[in-house]
Amino acid sequence: MKKFNFRKVLDGLTASSPGGSGGGGGGAGGSVHPAGSAGAAGTPREEVQETLASDYFQICKTVRHGFPYLPTALAFDPVQKILAIGTRTGAIRILGRPGVDCYCQHESGAAVLQLQFLINEGALVSACADDALHLWNLRQKRPAILHSLKFNRERITYCHLPFQSKWLYVGTERGNTHIVNIESFILSGYVIMWNKAIELSTKTHPGPVVHLSDSPRDEGKLLIGYENGTVVFWDLRSKRADLRAYYDEAIHSVAWHHEGKQFMCSHSDGSLTLWNLKSPNRPFQTTIPHGKIQRDGKKPESCKPILKVEYKTCKNSEPFVIFSGGLSYDKACRRPSLTIMHGKAITVLEMDHPIVDFLTLCETPYPNEFQEPYAVVVLLEKDLIVVDLTQSNFPIFENPYPIDIHESPVTCTEYFADCPPDLIPVLYSVGAKHKKQGYSNKEWPISGGAWNLGAQTYPEIIITGHADGSVKFWDASAITLQMLYKLKTSKVFEKQKLGEGKATAEIVEEDPFAVQMMYWCPESRIFCVAGVSAYVVVYRFSKHEVNTEIASLEVRLQYEVEDIITPEPEMIPPFPDASSQLPSLKSLSGSTNTVACEGTMKDSIPCLNVKTRPLRMPPGYQADLVIQLVWVDGEPPQQITSLAVNSAYGLVAFGNCNGLAVVDFMQKTVLLSMGTLDLYGSSDPYQRQPRSPRKSKQFAAGLTELSDSPVSLELERCKSPTSDHVNGHCTSPTSQSCGSGKRLSSADVSRANRRGPGRPPFRKAQSAACMEISLPVTTEENRENSFSRSRSSSVSSIDRDSKEAITALYFMESFARKNDSAVSPCLWVGTGLGMVLILSLNLPASDDLRQAEPVLVSPSGTVLTLKGAVLTFACLDCMGTLTHPPYEVWRDPHSADDGEKTRKRKLVMHSPSSSQDMGDHQFAVICSEKQAKVFSLPSQTCLYVHNITETSFLLRADVVTLCNSVCLACFCANGHIMTLSLPSLRPLLDMNYLPVTDMRIARTFCFTNEGQALYLSSPTEIQRLTYSQEMCDNLQDMLGDLFTPVETPEAQNRGFLKGLFGGSGQAFDREELFGEATAGKASRSLAQHIPGSGGIEGVRGAAGGVIGDLTRARIALDERGQKLGELDERTASMMASAEAFSKHAHEVMLKYKDKKWYQF
């Protein structure tokens, strides 16, 4: 009885609205109101018990995966065995064993020049381009800055921290060397001025300091290398130069022999010089390793600069000399190389990218022992490789980190949390077969830190689509990332021959196979890809290799309107008879108005050619069907803007700005292919004006707005480009490959100039339907944020601005019409104008007839409306539980067992009609870029409306599960992340998290279940975040430890005679030499000490405890000490001034003491 009453109440809801209940808060400016009478709106709330509250939500970053973007610096702790990489954007990535991966960022954003570990101390010093030094504490899971020192008058060029020393040597651009106490981060008064270091007779400045290192034999001697070729061996005790060496080529780096008697320099002419401390007048050995030896005995010709050299000794073999650069100038096309000289053997390792830095890993941290190098870490611009030095062929180690995400630029992402547990091992098993051979058989040497699985162990999979057509599946469980399987979608097409692009129907100049959209059903393992060249490929998963031909279909989607259409406002547009709109299955062309090809006009030609010969398909995902859109009357097919697949129905649907296509991938037939306007039938809800022939060929691109509403510039900023351009369905997120998505107009020449040589954008690759995107742009990559395109003049007779793209599709068991008593298969269609259409799917009654009888797609006549382009659909049952679309349980299509049991399809229908307890109505959740609505079905009454944003637009919206409940998660172009309860659309979270500074973030942001989300933070890195309070609380347990207690290895016993004759007799006390008592204080104006936020974090962590009080006291003391120091300096200055005045007064008094008054 209760159900009956509830149904009556829902059906009786009217459109009158009481006062709104609650606001959306923050920058989104949302509002929510039930769309019925007060009593009626209360009924569903009583019926559906919502469990989520605001305190379930909190946003924080979890982990960053991928290769550090624009790397600049490298450091390694040989005892802890952890690696640090600095970048141009001020980021530091610290890597240890797989799972130990930490990201931290300098607030200034200044480029990292150099990194130095305090070996086995759990600390790191970074020197940045803004002339600041920072001390990072690595003994906590999220490193923080303890101290900073900002140089005001000099620019930092080089730093050196001797092993087990607390004094850091800092070289500057002026040629001076300063010394910093690491513990207090205060500058010592001891300074080595450039004019004291060089000879007095030298007339020119020696240039910036490019190298500093203490002698392995004697810590009291410091080797200073200047850019112009001068090397000074400075005695720290006597404060004078012991020796000076000069060379007429600029120095790039210096390396010691471990005995401290020789050092090697690398120079700008590609030469290496070896110097002996006993005869510094000239190098005792000079070589140009890659220089050609001249016939007449002259000096070998100069080569490219050797940017860095390392000189490492071995006890039982010749020393290793390893350097980068130095190649001959005549081999311009040669790739960047690392050269390894071992004895007489010279090995050149060619790299795929320029070398940023390299480090040799040695068995000992002590510089005065045989180094015994075992590996070289090479940091490239876009890769990190480690070379095994212990084998003669120098193989590389297999890299366990996910740093090849950007192997081809990422164009779209999908994220699945809590997916079926058998998927990860299955994908790994088919992916493992493709592993490369030839790697070193040794363990990965960067093995520091500790990592455990943590509490959350549900399976997570991330899928990335790429510009070259490849798709990668990643195991993302427990905040790690490991590649499982790679699929190359381009293999189904014939390769384009060079120069053929213009002659064929190709619509994209570069990357014609770029993945634009992906749809994956984890339960049935059906995978579908939409490509930039207007095609869709349906894949099925099999564990067996198969040789087969690929089935292909061609679909003609045309946008045609004959008359001006003005709707009656009260009427719901009736649909024409379904049979008249169904295309003939023979022609596979859904257009009723096919025009024959005239002359050279392209018509009915697909953009790419599908391979016609039988193909060998390895185990994994195998292409089942390729569907291609074709050219129509000389117009290229428009890119696909929405995609949906359902394995239970055996259907795939996709749309673009021209219309919608529905294909039966079981029978390999086109069921429906029609323009968006035809979907409405004889009545279009919008007035569309005919247009005169267009004079200009320039278009601003975005998606449709109504043609009868002129828009001011200010309002234009609030508009969305619509989901198909920004929601992960566009082009490459890197500016280098796919560009912005269209050819730039002449107004965009300046943007094109910044694109770089040889990288054109798309030619005719996107819908021209639309307006310009206006995002808050702060980066130089703003060329990606506006799209424009030129096109041919042969277009249809209606202005493009009245085109209506299909922006969202969803297969569901639902009530298609108001008078339906039971759910049936439906396809929900959302458009760029906020219209929602429901199509009924008439499937054969039994599974036996599915392959033989046609599926009928017919209109239901139902049209719902929202503001803005539709982004997402979801369905809840009457209890408010998320109803999943039906699916077919996976079975291997090529299984050896061909019995009846395996051939029978097993369907899982989630529809509530199978159980009377589920109720006889459902909630439809629809979210557009401006608002969310919840409808009651079958009555089609709008129960709740939430206006999410007035001044911006949503880029992504997903209905997700969290804490056994369900909510709507939204990401807005103004940077806000919001969650709304379902079905009542109460705002639960609204946080200004991430300003959308470029299109890459907009295209790749996606939410998933269990409070997780991700986006591409740079062209090479994936940033994961959580919006769940529970995960934020547990994050500390999930992160790896960077520092683990390890005993520092003992120094080798040097022996009595070696100690007697091999070095200085007295121990070197740096404290005595550099401390304030001896060296005095440095000038306060030279550098400013800044206490770090690491101390503050420590206070928060230990708030209320003794440690917290002590830390607070220490910070206060630091600040007080700094103020006292400033006061002290001011007092000293005043005293000096007073003394000078006194002295002057005394001299005057003596001068006039014996003179009479009349002698003045």
Coordinates of C-alpha atoms in Angstrom, one line a residue, residues 399-584:
N399 CA 63.1 0.3 -15.0
P400 CA 60.4 -0.6 -12.4
Y401 CA 59.0 2.9 -12.3
P402 CA 56.0 4.0 -14.4
I403 CA 58.0 6.7 -16.2
D404 CA 57.0 5.9 -19.7
I405 CA 53.4 7.2 -19.4
H406 CA 54.4 9.9 -22.0
E407 CA 56.0 7.5 -24.4
S408 CA 53.4 8.9 -26.8
P409 CA 51.5 12.0 -25.5
V410 CA 48.5 11.1 -23.4
T411 CA 45.2 12.2 -25.0
C412 CA 42.6 10.8 -22.6
T413 CA 42.3 8.9 -19.3
E414 CA 39.8 6.7 -17.5
Y415 CA 40.0 5.5 -13.9
F416 CA 38.3 2.4 -12.4
A417 CA 38.4 1.8 -8.7
D418 CA 37.0 -1.4 -7.1
C419 CA 36.9 -3.3 -10.4
P420 CA 36.6 -7.1 -10.6
P421 CA 39.7 -8.7 -8.8
D422 CA 40.5 -11.2 -11.6
L423 CA 41.2 -8.4 -14.2
I424 CA 44.6 -7.3 -13.0
P425 CA 46.2 -10.8 -13.1
V426 CA 44.5 -11.6 -16.5
L427 CA 45.8 -8.3 -18.1
Y428 CA 49.2 -8.8 -16.6
S429 CA 49.4 -12.4 -18.0
V430 CA 48.7 -11.2 -21.6
G431 CA 50.9 -8.1 -21.2
A432 CA 53.9 -10.0 -19.7
K433 CA 54.4 -11.9 -23.0
H434 CA 55.5 -8.8 -24.8
K435 CA 58.3 -7.9 -22.4
K436 CA 61.6 -6.9 -24.0
Q437 CA 64.8 -9.0 -23.7
G438 CA 68.4 -7.8 -23.1
Y439 CA 68.1 -6.1 -19.7
S440 CA 70.7 -6.5 -17.0
N441 CA 70.0 -9.6 -14.7
K442 CA 70.9 -7.6 -11.6
E443 CA 68.5 -6.0 -9.1
W444 CA 67.5 -2.4 -9.6
P445 CA 70.1 -0.4 -7.7
I446 CA 67.9 2.4 -6.4
S447 CA 66.4 0.3 -3.7
G448 CA 66.1 2.6 -0.7
G449 CA 63.1 3.4 1.5
A450 CA 60.3 1.1 2.8
W451 CA 56.8 0.6 1.5
N452 CA 53.9 -1.6 2.7
L453 CA 50.6 -2.3 1.1
G454 CA 48.5 -0.2 3.4
A455 CA 44.9 -0.8 4.5
Q456 CA 43.0 -0.1 1.1
T457 CA 43.6 -3.0 -1.1
Y458 CA 40.8 -2.9 -3.6
P459 CA 41.8 -3.3 -7.3
E460 CA 42.2 -0.1 -9.3
I461 CA 42.9 0.2 -13.0
I462 CA 43.9 3.4 -14.9
I463 CA 43.6 3.4 -18.7
T464 CA 45.5 6.0 -20.8
G465 CA 44.9 6.7 -24.5
H466 CA 47.7 8.1 -26.5
A467 CA 48.5 10.2 -29.7
D468 CA 49.9 7.2 -31.6
G469 CA 46.8 5.1 -31.1
S470 CA 48.1 3.0 -28.2
V471 CA 46.2 2.3 -25.1
K472 CA 47.9 1.4 -21.8
F473 CA 46.2 -0.4 -18.9
W474 CA 47.9 0.3 -15.5
D475 CA 47.5 -1.5 -12.1
A476 CA 46.9 1.5 -9.8
S477 CA 46.1 -0.4 -6.6
A478 CA 47.4 0.9 -3.3
I479 CA 48.6 4.3 -4.7
T480 CA 51.3 2.6 -6.9
L481 CA 51.3 2.3 -10.7
Q482 CA 52.5 -0.6 -12.8
M483 CA 51.9 -1.2 -16.5
L484 CA 49.8 -4.3 -17.2
Y485 CA 49.0 -4.3 -20.9
K486 CA 49.5 -2.2 -24.0
L487 CA 47.1 -2.3 -26.9
K488 CA 48.0 -0.7 -30.3
T489 CA 44.7 0.4 -32.0
S490 CA 46.5 1.6 -35.1
K491 CA 47.2 -2.1 -36.1
V492 CA 43.7 -2.5 -37.6
F493 CA 44.5 0.2 -40.2
E494 CA 46.8 0.3 -43.2
K495 CA 49.8 2.5 -42.7
Q496 CA 49.7 5.9 -44.5
K497 CA 52.5 6.3 -47.0
L498 CA 54.6 9.4 -47.0
G499 CA 53.0 12.2 -49.0
E500 CA 49.8 10.4 -49.3
G501 CA 47.9 12.4 -46.7
K502 CA 46.6 15.1 -49.1
A503 CA 45.6 12.6 -51.8
T504 CA 43.6 10.5 -49.5
A505 CA 40.7 11.3 -47.2
E506 CA 42.9 11.8 -44.1
I507 CA 41.6 14.7 -42.0
V508 CA 44.4 15.0 -39.5
E509 CA 47.9 16.0 -40.5
E510 CA 49.7 14.3 -37.7
D511 CA 48.7 11.5 -35.3
P512 CA 45.7 10.2 -37.3
F513 CA 45.3 7.3 -34.9
A514 CA 45.1 9.5 -31.7
V515 CA 42.7 8.0 -29.1
Q516 CA 39.9 10.5 -28.4
M517 CA 37.5 8.6 -26.2
M518 CA 37.5 5.2 -24.5
Y519 CA 34.7 3.1 -23.0
W520 CA 35.4 0.0 -20.9
C521 CA 33.0 -2.5 -19.3
P522 CA 35.2 -4.3 -16.8
E523 CA 32.7 -7.1 -16.2
S524 CA 32.2 -8.1 -19.8
R525 CA 35.7 -7.0 -20.8
I526 CA 34.3 -5.2 -23.9
F527 CA 36.6 -2.3 -24.8
C528 CA 35.8 0.5 -27.2
V529 CA 37.9 3.2 -28.7
A530 CA 37.0 6.4 -30.6
G531 CA 39.8 7.8 -32.7
V532 CA 40.5 11.3 -33.9
S533 CA 39.9 10.3 -37.5
A534 CA 36.2 9.6 -36.8
Y535 CA 36.3 5.9 -36.2
V536 CA 35.2 3.5 -33.5
V537 CA 36.8 0.1 -32.8
V538 CA 35.1 -2.5 -30.7
Y539 CA 37.5 -5.0 -28.9
R540 CA 36.7 -8.3 -27.3
F541 CA 39.1 -10.0 -24.8
S542 CA 40.5 -13.4 -25.5
K543 CA 43.3 -15.5 -23.9
H544 CA 43.9 -17.3 -27.3
E545 CA 45.7 -16.2 -30.4
V546 CA 43.6 -16.0 -33.5
N547 CA 44.0 -15.3 -37.2
T548 CA 40.9 -13.5 -38.6
E549 CA 39.7 -10.7 -40.8
I550 CA 38.4 -7.5 -39.2
A551 CA 34.8 -6.7 -39.9
S552 CA 34.2 -3.1 -40.8
L553 CA 31.2 -0.8 -41.4
E554 CA 30.9 2.7 -42.9
V555 CA 28.4 5.2 -41.5
R556 CA 27.2 8.4 -43.1
L557 CA 26.3 11.0 -40.6
Q558 CA 25.0 14.2 -42.3
Y559 CA 23.5 17.4 -40.9
E560 CA 20.7 18.6 -43.1
V561 CA 17.7 20.9 -42.4
E562 CA 15.4 22.0 -45.2
D563 CA 13.1 24.5 -43.4
I564 CA 13.2 27.0 -40.6
I565 CA 11.8 25.2 -37.6
T566 CA 9.9 27.1 -34.8
P567 CA 8.6 24.9 -32.0
E568 CA 5.3 25.3 -30.2
P569 CA 6.4 26.0 -26.6
E570 CA 3.8 23.7 -25.0
M571 CA 4.4 20.7 -27.3
I572 CA 6.8 17.8 -26.7
P573 CA 8.1 17.1 -30.2
P574 CA 6.5 13.9 -31.6
F575 CA 8.9 11.4 -33.2
P576 CA 8.2 10.3 -36.8
D577 CA 7.4 6.7 -37.4
A578 CA 10.4 4.6 -36.4
S579 CA 10.3 2.5 -39.6
S580 CA 10.8 5.5 -41.8
Q581 CA 14.0 6.5 -40.0
L582 CA 15.7 3.1 -40.0
P583 CA 18.4 2.8 -42.6
S584 CA 18.5 0.0 -45.1

